[in-house]
Coordinates of N, CA and C and ligand atoms in Angstrom, one line a residue:
X1 N -27.4 -38.1 23.0 CA -27.0 -36.9 22.0 C -26.1 -37.4 21.4
X2 N -26.4 -37.2 20.0 CA -25.7 -37.6 19.0 C -24.5 -36.4 18.8
X3 N -23.5 -37.2 17.7 CA -22.3 -36.2 17.6 C -22.9 -34.8 16.8
X4 N -23.7 -35.2 15.8 CA -23.9 -33.9 15.4 C -24.8 -33.0 16.4
X5 N -25.5 -33.4 17.2 CA -26.5 -32.7 18.1 C -25.4 -32.1 19.3
X6 N -24.6 -32.6 19.7 CA -23.5 -32.2 20.8 C -22.7 -31.0 20.0
X7 N -22.2 -31.3 18.6 CA -21.5 -30.2 18.0 C -22.3 -29.0 17.6
X8 N -23.7 -29.2 17.5 CA -24.6 -28.1 17.1 C -24.9 -27.5 18.7
X9 N -25.1 -27.9 19.3 CA -25.3 -27.5 21.0 C -24.0 -26.6 21.1
X10 N -22.6 -27.1 21.1 CA -21.3 -26.1 21.1 C -21.5 -24.8 20.5
X11 N -21.9 -25.0 19.0 CA -21.8 -23.9 18.4 C -22.8 -22.9 18.8
X12 N -24.0 -23.3 19.2 CA -24.9 -22.4 19.6 C -24.9 -21.5 20.7
X13 N -23.8 -22.4 21.9 CA -23.7 -22.1 23.0 C -22.6 -20.9 22.8
X14 N -21.7 -21.2 21.6 CA -20.5 -20.1 21.4 C -21.1 -19.0 20.9
X15 N -22.2 -19.1 19.8 CA -22.6 -18.0 19.5 C -23.6 -16.8 20.3
X16 N -23.7 -17.8 21.2 CA -24.7 -17.0 22.6 C -23.5 -16.4 23.5
X17 N -22.4 -16.7 23.3 CA -20.9 -16.3 24.2 C -21.3 -16.8 25.8
X18 N -21.7 -17.9 25.5 CA -22.2 -18.7 27.2 C -21.0 -19.5 27.4
X19 N -20.2 -19.0 28.1 CA -18.5 -20.1 28.2 C -18.8 -21.2 29.1
X20 N -19.7 -21.0 29.9 CA -20.2 -22.4 31.0 C -20.7 -23.4 29.8
X21 N -21.8 -23.0 29.4 CA -22.7 -24.2 28.6 C -21.4 -24.5 27.6
X22 N -20.6 -23.6 27.0 CA -19.8 -24.4 25.7 C -18.8 -25.1 26.6
X23 N -18.0 -25.1 27.8 CA -16.9 -25.8 28.3 C -18.0 -27.3 28.6
X24 N -19.1 -27.0 29.3 CA -19.7 -28.4 29.7 C -19.9 -29.2 28.4
X25 N -20.3 -28.5 27.4 CA -20.7 -29.6 26.5 C -19.7 -30.3 25.8
X26 N -18.5 -29.0 25.4 CA -17.0 -29.6 25.2 C -16.6 -30.7 26.1
X27 N -16.9 -30.4 27.2 CA -16.2 -31.7 28.3 C -17.3 -33.2 27.9
X28 N -18.5 -32.8 27.6 CA -19.7 -33.8 27.5 C -18.8 -34.7 26.1
X29 N -18.5 -33.6 25.3 CA -18.5 -34.5 23.7 C -17.1 -35.1 24.0
X30 N -16.0 -34.9 24.7 CA -14.9 -35.6 25.3 C -15.1 -36.9 25.6
X31 N -16.2 -36.6 26.8 CA -16.7 -37.8 27.2 C -17.1 -39.1 26.7
X32 N -17.9 -38.5 25.6 CA -18.8 -39.5 24.5 C -17.6 -40.0 23.7
X33 N -16.1 -39.6 23.8 CA -15.3 -40.4 22.9 C -15.0 -39.5 21.5
X34 N -15.4 -38.1 21.4 CA -14.6 -37.0 20.3 C -13.4 -36.7 21.0
X35 N -12.5 -36.4 19.8 CA -11.3 -35.9 20.0 C -11.4 -34.2 20.5
X36 N -10.3 -33.6 20.8 CA -9.9 -32.2 20.7 C -10.2 -31.9 19.3
X37 N -9.3 -32.4 18.4 CA -9.6 -32.1 16.9 C -10.8 -32.2 16.2
X38 N -11.7 -33.3 16.7 CA -13.2 -33.3 15.8 C -13.9 -32.0 16.6
X39 N -13.4 -31.8 17.9 CA -14.5 -30.8 18.5 C -14.1 -29.6 18.0
X40 N -12.7 -29.5 17.5 CA -12.3 -28.0 17.0 C -13.0 -27.7 15.7
X41 N -12.8 -29.1 14.6 CA -12.7 -29.0 13.4 C -14.3 -29.1 12.9
X42 N -15.2 -29.7 13.8 CA -16.6 -29.7 13.4 C -17.4 -28.8 14.7
X43 N -16.9 -28.3 15.5 CA -18.1 -27.4 16.6 C -17.2 -25.8 16.3
X44 N -16.3 -25.6 17.1 CA -15.8 -24.5 17.8 C -14.9 -23.9 16.3
X45 N -14.5 -24.7 15.4 CA -14.0 -23.7 14.1 C -15.2 -23.4 13.2
X46 N -16.4 -24.3 12.6 CA -17.3 -23.6 12.6 C -18.0 -22.1 13.0
X47 N -18.1 -22.4 14.3 CA -18.7 -21.4 15.3 C -17.8 -20.1 14.9
X48 N -16.6 -19.9 14.8 CA -15.6 -19.1 14.3 C -16.3 -18.7 12.9
X49 N -16.3 -19.5 12.1 CA -16.6 -19.1 10.9 C -18.3 -18.3 10.8
X50 N -19.1 -18.6 11.5 CA -20.2 -18.0 11.6 C -19.7 -16.6 12.3
X51 N -19.1 -16.8 13.1 CA -18.6 -15.2 14.0 C -18.1 -14.3 12.8
X52 N -17.5 -14.6 12.2 CA -16.6 -14.0 10.7 C -17.8 -13.6 9.9
X53 N -18.7 -14.6 9.5 CA -19.6 -14.0 8.6 C -20.4 -12.8 9.3
X54 N -20.7 -13.1 10.4 CA -21.7 -12.3 11.1 C -21.1 -10.5 11.1
X55 N -19.8 -10.8 11.2 CA -19.0 -9.5 11.5 C -18.7 -9.1 9.8
X56 N -18.8 -9.6 8.8 CA -18.7 -9.4 7.4 C -20.1 -8.5 7.3
X57 N -21.2 -9.3 7.6 CA -22.7 -8.8 7.3 C -23.2 -7.8 8.2
X58 N -22.0 -7.2 9.2 CA -22.7 -6.1 10.2 C -23.4 -6.4 11.3
X59 N -23.8 -7.7 11.5 CA -24.4 -8.3 12.6 C -23.6 -8.2 13.9
X60 N -22.1 -8.6 13.8 CA -21.6 -8.5 14.9 C -20.3 -7.5 14.4
X61 N -19.5 -6.9 16.1 CA -18.7 -5.9 15.3 C -17.6 -6.2 15.9
X62 N -16.5 -5.5 15.9 CA -15.2 -5.9 16.5 C -15.1 -6.6 17.9
X63 N -15.9 -5.9 18.7 CA -16.1 -6.3 20.2 C -16.3 -7.9 20.4
X64 N -17.5 -8.1 19.4 CA -18.1 -9.6 19.3 C -16.5 -10.5 18.7
X65 N -15.8 -9.8 17.5 CA -14.6 -10.8 17.3 C -13.7 -11.1 18.4
X66 N -13.5 -9.9 19.4 CA -12.5 -9.9 20.1 C -12.7 -11.3 21.3
X67 N -14.2 -10.9 21.6 CA -15.1 -11.9 22.5 C -15.1 -13.3 22.6
X68 N -15.1 -13.6 20.9 CA -15.1 -15.0 20.2 C -13.8 -15.3 20.5
X69 N -12.7 -14.9 20.2 CA -11.3 -14.8 20.5 C -11.0 -15.4 21.7
X70 N -11.3 -14.6 22.7 CA -11.2 -15.0 24.2 C -11.7 -16.0 24.3
X71 N -13.2 -16.4 24.1 CA -13.9 -17.6 24.3 C -13.4 -18.6 23.9
X72 N -12.9 -18.7 22.9 CA -11.9 -20.0 22.2 C -10.7 -20.2 22.7
X73 N -10.0 -19.2 23.3 CA -8.8 -19.4 24.2 C -8.9 -19.9 25.6
X74 N -10.4 -19.7 26.1 CA -10.6 -20.2 27.4 C -10.9 -21.3 27.4
X75 N -11.6 -21.9 26.2 CA -12.1 -23.2 26.1 C -11.1 -24.3 25.6
X76 N -9.8 -23.8 24.9 CA -8.7 -24.5 24.7 C -7.8 -24.2 26.2
X77 N -7.5 -23.2 26.7 CA -6.7 -23.4 28.2 C -7.1 -24.4 29.0
X78 N -8.8 -24.1 29.2 CA -9.2 -25.0 30.3 C -9.8 -26.3 29.7
X79 N -9.8 -26.6 28.9 CA -10.4 -27.9 28.7 C -9.5 -28.6 27.5
X80 N -9.6 -28.0 26.4 CA -8.9 -28.9 25.5 C -7.4 -29.1 25.5
X81 N -6.6 -28.4 25.5 CA -5.1 -28.1 25.8 C -4.8 -29.6 26.7
X82 N -5.4 -29.2 27.8 CA -4.8 -30.4 28.7 C -4.9 -31.7 28.4
X83 N -6.3 -31.9 27.7 CA -6.8 -33.1 27.0 C -5.9 -33.5 26.1
X84 N -5.3 -32.8 25.2 CA -4.4 -33.0 24.0 C -2.9 -33.5 24.4
X85 N -2.4 -32.7 25.6 CA -1.5 -32.8 26.4 C -1.0 -34.2 27.2
X86 N -2.4 -35.3 27.3 CA -2.4 -36.5 28.0 C -1.9 -37.4 26.8
X87 N -1.9 -36.8 25.6 CA -1.2 -37.7 24.7 C 0.2 -37.8 24.2
X88 N 0.9 -37.1 25.1 CA 2.2 -36.8 24.9 C 3.1 -38.1 24.3
X89 N 3.9 -37.7 23.1 CA 5.0 -38.5 22.9 C 6.2 -38.6 23.2
X90 N 7.1 -39.6 23.7 CA 8.2 -39.5 24.1 C 9.3 -39.8 23.4
X91 N 9.1 -38.7 22.2 CA 10.0 -38.9 20.9 C 10.6 -37.5 20.7
X92 N 11.7 -37.7 20.2 CA 12.5 -36.2 19.8 C 12.2 -36.0 18.3
X93 N 11.3 -35.1 17.8 CA 11.4 -35.1 16.3 C 12.0 -33.8 15.8
X94 N 11.8 -33.1 14.9 CA 12.8 -32.0 14.6 C 12.3 -30.8 15.1
X95 N 12.8 -29.4 15.1 CA 12.4 -28.4 15.4 C 11.7 -27.3 14.3
X96 N 10.7 -26.7 14.7 CA 9.7 -26.2 14.0 C 9.9 -24.6 14.6
X97 N 9.9 -23.6 13.7 CA 10.0 -22.5 13.6 C 8.9 -21.9 13.1
X98 N 8.1 -21.1 14.5 CA 6.5 -20.9 13.9 C 6.0 -19.7 14.6
X99 N 5.0 -19.1 13.4 CA 4.6 -17.8 13.8 C 3.7 -17.5 12.8
X100 N 2.9 -16.2 13.2 CA 1.4 -15.6 12.3 C 2.6 -14.5 12.0
X101 N 2.6 -14.1 10.4 CA 3.2 -13.2 9.8 C 3.0 -12.1 10.0
X102 N 3.9 -11.1 9.5 CA 3.9 -9.6 10.0 C 2.6 -8.8 9.5
X103 N 1.9 -8.2 10.2 CA 0.6 -7.5 10.2 C -0.4 -8.1 10.7
X104 N -0.2 -9.5 11.0 CA -1.7 -10.3 11.3 C -1.3 -11.0 13.0
X105 N -2.5 -10.6 13.6 CA -2.9 -10.7 14.7 C -3.2 -11.8 15.6
X106 N -3.9 -12.8 14.4 CA -4.6 -13.9 14.7 C -3.8 -15.3 15.1
X107 N -4.0 -15.5 16.4 CA -2.9 -16.7 16.8 C -3.7 -18.1 17.3
X108 N -5.0 -18.2 17.3 CA -5.4 -19.4 17.5 C -5.4 -20.4 17.3
X109 N -5.4 -20.4 15.8 CA -5.1 -21.9 14.9 C -3.7 -22.0 15.0
X110 N -3.0 -20.8 15.2 CA -1.5 -21.2 15.3 C -1.2 -21.9 16.6
X111 N -1.7 -21.4 17.4 CA -1.4 -21.7 19.1 C -1.7 -23.5 19.0
X112 N -3.1 -23.8 18.4 CA -3.6 -25.0 18.4 C -2.2 -26.1 17.5
X113 N -1.7 -25.5 16.2 CA -0.8 -26.0 15.5 C 0.3 -26.4 16.7
X114 N 0.6 -25.4 17.6 CA 2.0 -25.4 18.3 C 2.0 -26.5 19.3
X115 N 0.6 -26.6 19.8 CA 0.3 -27.8 21.0 C 0.5 -29.0 20.4
X116 N -0.4 -29.3 19.5 CA -0.3 -30.6 18.5 C 1.4 -30.8 18.2
X117 N 1.7 -29.9 17.7 CA 3.2 -30.3 17.2 C 4.5 -30.7 18.4
X118 N 3.9 -29.9 19.9 CA 4.7 -30.5 20.3 C 4.2 -31.7 21.0
X119 N 3.2 -32.0 21.4 CA 2.6 -33.3 21.7 C 3.2 -34.5 21.1
X120 N 3.1 -34.5 20.0 CA 3.5 -35.1 18.8 C 5.2 -35.4 18.6
X121 N 5.9 -34.7 19.5 CA 7.4 -34.8 19.9 C 8.3 -33.7 19.3
X122 N 7.6 -33.0 18.2 CA 8.4 -31.7 18.0 C 8.9 -30.7 19.3
X123 N 10.2 -29.9 18.8 CA 10.5 -28.9 19.5 C 9.7 -27.4 18.7
X124 N 8.9 -26.8 19.2 CA 8.4 -25.7 19.0 C 8.9 -24.2 19.3
X125 N 9.6 -23.5 18.2 CA 9.8 -22.2 18.7 C 8.6 -21.0 18.1
X126 N 7.9 -20.7 19.2 CA 6.7 -20.1 18.8 C 7.1 -18.6 18.9
X127 N 7.1 -17.7 17.9 CA 7.5 -16.6 17.5 C 6.2 -15.7 17.7
X128 N 5.3 -16.1 18.2 CA 4.0 -15.4 18.4 C 3.3 -14.8 17.0
X129 N 2.8 -13.5 17.3 CA 2.1 -12.9 16.1 C 3.1 -11.7 15.5
X130 N 2.5 -11.6 14.6 CA 3.0 -10.1 13.7 C 4.7 -10.3 13.3
X131 N 5.0 -11.4 12.8 CA 6.4 -11.8 12.8 C 7.0 -11.1 11.5
X132 N 8.3 -10.4 11.6 CA 8.6 -9.9 10.3 C 9.8 -11.0 9.6
X133 N 9.8 -11.0 8.5 CA 10.8 -12.1 7.7 C 12.0 -12.3 8.5
X134 N 12.7 -11.3 9.0 CA 14.2 -11.2 9.8 C 14.0 -12.1 10.8
X135 N 12.8 -12.0 11.5 CA 12.9 -12.7 13.0 C 12.6 -14.2 12.4
X136 N 12.0 -14.7 11.3 CA 12.0 -15.8 11.2 C 13.3 -16.5 10.6
X137 N 13.9 -15.9 9.9 CA 15.3 -15.8 9.5 C 16.2 -16.1 10.7
X138 N 16.2 -15.2 11.7 CA 17.2 -15.6 13.0 C 17.0 -16.3 13.7
X139 N 15.4 -16.9 13.6 CA 15.0 -18.2 14.4 C 15.7 -19.2 13.8
X140 N 15.3 -19.2 12.4 CA 16.3 -20.5 11.9 C 17.5 -20.6 12.0
X141 N 18.6 -19.6 12.0 CA 19.5 -20.1 12.3 C 20.1 -20.2 13.8
X142 N 19.4 -19.5 14.8 CA 19.6 -19.5 16.1 C 19.3 -21.1 16.9
X143 N 18.3 -21.4 16.0 CA 17.8 -23.0 16.7 C 17.9 -24.4 15.6
X144 N 18.6 -23.7 14.7 CA 18.7 -24.9 13.6 C 17.7 -25.5 13.3
X145 N 16.9 -24.7 12.5 CA 15.4 -25.5 12.4 C 15.2 -26.5 11.3
X146 N 14.6 -27.2 11.3 CA 14.4 -28.2 10.5 C 13.3 -27.8 9.3
X147 N 12.0 -26.6 10.1 CA 10.7 -26.8 9.6 C 10.6 -25.1 9.7
X148 N 9.9 -24.2 9.1 CA 9.5 -22.9 9.0 C 7.8 -23.3 9.0
X149 N 7.1 -22.9 9.6 CA 5.8 -22.9 9.9 C 5.1 -21.4 10.2
X150 N 4.4 -21.2 8.7 CA 3.6 -19.6 8.8 C 2.1 -20.0 9.0
X151 N 1.5 -19.1 9.9 CA 0.2 -19.1 9.7 C -0.4 -17.6 9.2
X152 N -1.2 -17.4 8.5 CA -2.1 -15.9 8.0 C -3.5 -16.5 7.7
X153 N -4.0 -15.2 8.2 CA -5.7 -15.2 7.8 C -6.3 -14.2 7.4
X154 N -5.6 -13.5 7.0 CA -5.7 -12.4 6.1 C -5.4 -12.2 4.7
X155 N -6.6 -11.6 4.2 CA -5.8 -11.8 2.3 C -4.4 -10.8 2.3
X156 N -4.9 -9.9 3.2 CA -3.4 -8.7 3.2 C -2.1 -9.4 3.4
X157 N -2.1 -10.1 4.7 CA -1.0 -10.6 5.1 C -0.2 -11.8 4.7
X158 N -1.3 -12.8 4.1 CA -0.8 -13.8 3.4 C 0.3 -13.8 2.2
X159 N 0.4 -12.1 1.9 CA 1.6 -12.0 0.9 C 2.8 -12.1 1.9
X160 N 3.0 -11.8 3.1 CA 4.1 -11.9 4.0 C 4.6 -13.2 3.8
X161 N 4.0 -14.2 3.5 CA 4.8 -15.5 3.5 C 6.0 -15.9 2.3
X162 N 5.4 -14.8 1.4 CA 6.1 -14.8 0.3 C 7.6 -14.3 0.6
X163 N 7.8 -13.3 1.1 CA 8.7 -12.5 1.9 C 9.7 -13.5 2.9
X164 N 9.0 -14.0 3.5 CA 9.9 -15.1 4.3 C 10.8 -15.9 3.6
X165 N 9.7 -16.4 2.6 CA 10.7 -17.4 1.8 C 11.8 -17.0 0.9
X166 N 11.5 -15.6 0.4 CA 12.6 -15.1 0.1 C 13.7 -14.3 1.1
X167 N 13.6 -14.1 2.0 CA 14.2 -14.0 3.3 C 15.1 -15.0 3.6
X168 N 14.5 -16.2 3.4 CA 15.2 -17.6 3.4 C 16.0 -17.9 2.7
X169 N 15.6 -17.5 1.2 CA 16.7 -17.8 0.3 C 17.8 -16.8 0.1
X170 N 17.7 -15.4 0.6 CA 18.3 -14.3 0.9 C 19.9 -15.0 1.7
X171 N 19.3 -15.4 3.0 CA 20.4 -16.1 3.9 C 20.9 -17.3 3.6
X172 N 20.3 -17.9 2.6 CA 20.8 -18.9 2.1 C 20.5 -20.6 2.8
X173 N 19.3 -20.1 3.4 CA 18.8 -21.1 4.4 C 17.7 -22.0 3.7
X174 N 17.4 -21.5 2.8 CA 16.1 -22.1 1.9 C 16.3 -23.6 1.7
X175 N 17.4 -24.2 1.3 CA 17.5 -25.6 1.2 C 17.6 -26.3 2.4
X176 N 17.8 -25.7 3.6 CA 18.3 -26.2 4.6 C 16.8 -26.6 5.4
X177 N 15.4 -25.6 5.1 CA 14.7 -26.1 5.9 C 13.3 -26.4 4.8
X178 N 12.2 -27.0 5.6 CA 11.1 -27.2 4.8 C 10.2 -26.1 5.6
X179 N 9.2 -25.5 4.6 CA 8.3 -24.3 4.8 C 6.7 -25.1 4.6
X180 N 5.7 -24.9 5.8 CA 4.8 -25.3 5.7 C 3.7 -23.9 6.2
X181 N 2.9 -23.9 5.3 CA 1.7 -23.1 5.4 C 0.3 -23.3 6.2
X182 N -0.4 -22.4 6.7 CA -1.9 -22.6 7.1 C -2.3 -21.5 7.1
X183 N -3.6 -21.7 7.7 CA -4.4 -20.4 8.0 C -5.7 -20.2 7.3
X184 N -6.4 -19.5 7.8 CA -8.1 -19.5 6.6 C -7.5 -18.5 5.4
X185 N -6.8 -18.1 5.1 CA -6.5 -16.9 4.1 C -5.8 -17.6 2.7
X186 N -5.1 -19.1 3.3 CA -4.1 -19.5 2.2 C -4.7 -20.9 1.8
X187 N -4.2 -21.7 0.6 CA -4.7 -23.3 0.2 C -3.4 -23.5 -0.5
X188 N -3.6 -24.8 -1.0 CA -2.5 -25.6 -1.5 C -2.2 -25.0 -2.5
X189 N -2.6 -24.2 -3.5 CA -2.2 -23.6 -4.8 C -1.4 -22.4 -4.5
X190 N -1.7 -21.8 -3.2 CA -0.8 -20.4 -2.6 C 0.5 -20.9 -2.1
X191 N 0.5 -22.0 -1.5 CA 1.6 -22.7 -1.2 C 2.5 -23.0 -2.3
X192 N 1.8 -23.6 -3.2 CA 2.7 -23.7 -4.6 C 3.4 -22.8 -5.1
X193 N 2.5 -21.5 -5.3 CA 2.6 -20.5 -6.3 C 3.8 -19.6 -5.4
X194 N 3.9 -19.8 -4.0 CA 5.0 -19.1 -3.4 C 6.2 -19.8 -3.1
X195 N 6.7 -21.3 -3.5 CA 7.4 -22.2 -3.3 C 7.3 -22.5 -1.9
X196 N 6.3 -22.6 -1.2 CA 6.7 -23.3 0.0 C 6.3 -24.9 -0.2
X197 N 6.8 -25.7 0.9 CA 6.6 -27.4 0.6 C 5.3 -27.8 0.8
X198 N 4.7 -27.2 1.8 CA 3.4 -27.7 2.0 C 2.3 -26.9 2.6
X199 N 1.3 -27.2 2.5 CA 0.0 -26.5 3.3 C -0.8 -27.6 4.1
X200 N -1.2 -27.3 5.0 CA -2.1 -27.8 5.7 C -3.0 -27.4 6.1
X201 N -4.4 -27.8 6.1 CA -5.7 -27.2 6.3 C -6.3 -27.4 7.9
X202 N -5.6 -28.2 8.6 CA -6.0 -28.2 10.3 C -4.6 -28.7 10.9
X203 N -4.7 -28.6 12.4 CA -3.3 -28.6 13.1 C -3.2 -30.5 13.1
X204 N -3.8 -31.1 13.0 CA -3.5 -32.8 12.9 C -2.9 -32.9 11.3
X205 N -3.6 -32.1 10.3 CA -2.8 -32.4 9.3 C -1.3 -31.9 9.1
X206 N -1.3 -30.8 9.8 CA 0.2 -30.0 10.0 C 1.1 -30.9 10.6
X207 N 0.7 -31.6 11.5 CA 1.6 -32.8 12.5 C 2.1 -33.8 11.2
X208 N 1.0 -34.4 10.5 CA 1.4 -35.3 9.5 C 2.4 -35.1 8.8
X209 N 1.9 -33.4 8.2 CA 3.0 -33.2 7.2 C 4.6 -32.6 7.7
X210 N 4.5 -32.0 8.7 CA 5.7 -32.1 9.2 C 6.4 -33.2 9.2
X211 N 5.9 -34.5 9.7 CA 6.5 -35.7 9.9 C 7.0 -35.8 8.6
X212 N 6.4 -36.0 7.4 CA 6.6 -36.4 6.4 C 7.6 -35.5 6.0
X213 N 7.6 -34.3 6.1 CA 8.7 -33.3 5.5 C 10.2 -33.6 6.3
X214 N 10.0 -34.0 7.4 CA 11.2 -34.6 7.9 C 11.8 -35.6 7.3
X215 N 11.0 -36.6 7.0 CA 11.2 -37.7 6.4 C 12.1 -37.3 4.8
X216 N 11.7 -36.4 4.3 CA 11.9 -36.1 2.9 C 13.2 -35.3 3.0
X217 N 13.6 -34.6 4.3 CA 15.0 -33.9 4.0 C 15.9 -34.7 4.5
X218 N 15.6 -36.0 5.3 CA 16.2 -37.4 5.5 C 17.8 -36.6 6.0
X219 N 18.4 -38.0 6.4 CA 19.7 -37.7 6.8 C 20.8 -37.0 6.6
Ligands
B1M301 CO1 -10.2 -11.3 12.3 N1 -10.7 -11.7 10.6 N2 -9.8 -9.3 11.9 N3 -10.2 -11.2 14.3 N4 -11.1 -13.0 12.7 C1 -11.0 -13.2 10.1 C2 -9.7 -13.7 9.7 C3 -12.3 -12.8 9.0 C4 -12.1 -13.8 7.9 C5 -13.5 -12.1 9.4 C6 -14.5 -12.4 8.4 O1 -14.6 -10.9 7.9 N5 -15.0 -12.9 7.8 C7 -11.5 -11.4 8.1 C8 -10.7 -11.4 7.4 C9 -11.1 -11.1 6.0 C10 -9.9 -11.4 4.7 O2 -8.8 -10.8 5.0 N6 -10.2 -11.8 3.8 C11 -10.9 -10.4 9.7 C12 -10.5 -9.3 9.9 C13 -11.2 -8.5 8.8 C14 -10.1 -8.9 10.9 C15 -9.8 -7.3 11.2 C16 -9.3 -6.6 10.0 C17 -11.1 -6.7 11.7 C18 -10.8 -5.4 11.8 O3 -10.2 -4.8 12.8 N7 -11.8 -4.5 11.2 C19 -8.7 -7.8 12.4 C20 -7.3 -7.9 12.0 C21 -6.1 -7.5 13.1 C22 -4.6 -8.0 12.3 O4 -4.4 -8.9 12.5 N8 -4.2 -7.0 11.9 C23 -9.1 -8.8 13.2 C24 -9.1 -9.3 14.3 C25 -9.4 -10.4 14.7 C26 -9.3 -10.6 16.6 C27 -8.2 -9.8 17.1 C28 -10.6 -9.7 17.2 C29 -9.7 -12.1 16.7 C30 -8.5 -12.9 16.9 C31 -7.9 -13.2 18.0 C32 -7.0 -14.0 18.1 O5 -6.5 -14.7 17.2 N9 -6.1 -13.8 19.4 C33 -10.4 -12.4 15.3 C34 -11.1 -13.5 14.9 C35 -11.4 -14.3 16.3 C36 -11.7 -13.6 13.6 C37 -12.4 -14.9 13.2 C38 -13.8 -14.8 13.9 C39 -11.8 -16.2 13.8 C40 -10.1 -16.9 13.4 C41 -10.0 -18.2 14.4 O6 -9.5 -17.9 15.4 N10 -10.5 -19.0 13.7 C42 -11.8 -14.9 11.4 C43 -13.2 -15.3 10.8 C44 -12.6 -16.8 10.3 O7 -11.5 -17.0 10.4 N11 -13.4 -17.6 9.4 C45 -11.4 -13.4 11.3 C46 -10.3 -20.6 14.3 C47 -9.1 -21.1 14.1 C48 -9.0 -22.8 14.9 O8 -9.0 -21.4 12.9 O9 -7.1 -19.7 12.5 O10 -8.0 -20.8 10.6 P1 -7.7 -21.1 11.8 O11 -6.7 -22.1 12.1 C49 -7.2 -23.2 11.7 C50 -6.8 -24.0 10.5 O12 -6.5 -22.8 9.6 C51 -5.3 -24.3 10.6 O13 -5.2 -25.1 11.7 C52 -6.2 -24.6 12.6 C53 -6.9 -25.5 13.3 O14 -7.7 -26.1 12.5 N12 -3.9 -23.5 10.8 C54 -2.8 -24.0 10.3 C55 -3.6 -22.2 11.2 N13 -2.6 -22.0 11.1 C56 -1.6 -22.6 10.4 C57 -0.4 -23.1 10.3 C58 -0.2 -24.2 10.0 C59 -1.1 -25.4 9.4 C60 -2.1 -25.1 9.7 O15 1.2 -24.5 9.5 C61 2.1 -23.7 9.8

């Protein structure tokens, strides 16, 4: 089976909500040498995009969105996260305060980013979902964070990212932390527009960019 075939098989099994087939094909892809990140980016994330499209077209309903979310988490918890954790670096990089912004309950992508950051050696303070600006500010103070990471998947909640940056400014903390954003609703231009330091398209990129942001903040 070629990579394309395995990824297509995972996607199809995911859209059939056949959890055993998804997990077995994901294990097969790992055995064939594909990384957890490649499996997320080329199979699972595209499957989720198709779920989203079907939801928009009225072919899927909220129940399927929930089921897809649960299935994704099951695959992460049982198969991919343990695999990612095998490559944990014994280094101590900076502290990242991470959360999905206020009003937004999507946390699958944010959780992948958290795992990858931890494995790379970052201390991650995960504030969870639906996080108001005040909570980001409090956590930055409490944990002397180097970086604030925000995730948003809704076009309505992405606006909250600007509020977090404004709250950091009001608390006199904006110069002390770097800000990185991500999630399906946002992009590079939006990061620039709201005054974030960076945008990352996926979890691997988020780790690389957080390392660069630390270097830029310097001793
Ligand atoms: Co929601 N939902 N949802 N949903 N949902 C979307 C986002 C949507 C695009 C679907 C669609 O219609 N096409 C749409 C938003 C439309 C819009 O705003 N333009 C939508 C909607 C409308 C809704 C509700 C409003 C539906 C309703 O109730 N009528 C509702 C809102 C609830 C709320 O948040 N207040 C809702 C609810 C849900 C569920 C709870 C049922 C469930 C989420 C379960 C969960 O997360 N625990 C859900 C799901 C599963 C989706 C889709 C199908 C999949 C999202 C996902 O997990 N993708 C989604 C469709 C889509 O994304 N195209 C959709 C996989 C994940 C790995 O990707 O999160 O993008 P992602 O993360 C990536 C990168 O973006 C990046 O790295 C990750 C790994 O590659 N990344 C970062 C993410 N965060 C980062 C942070 C970083 C750096 C990189 O730095 C800090």
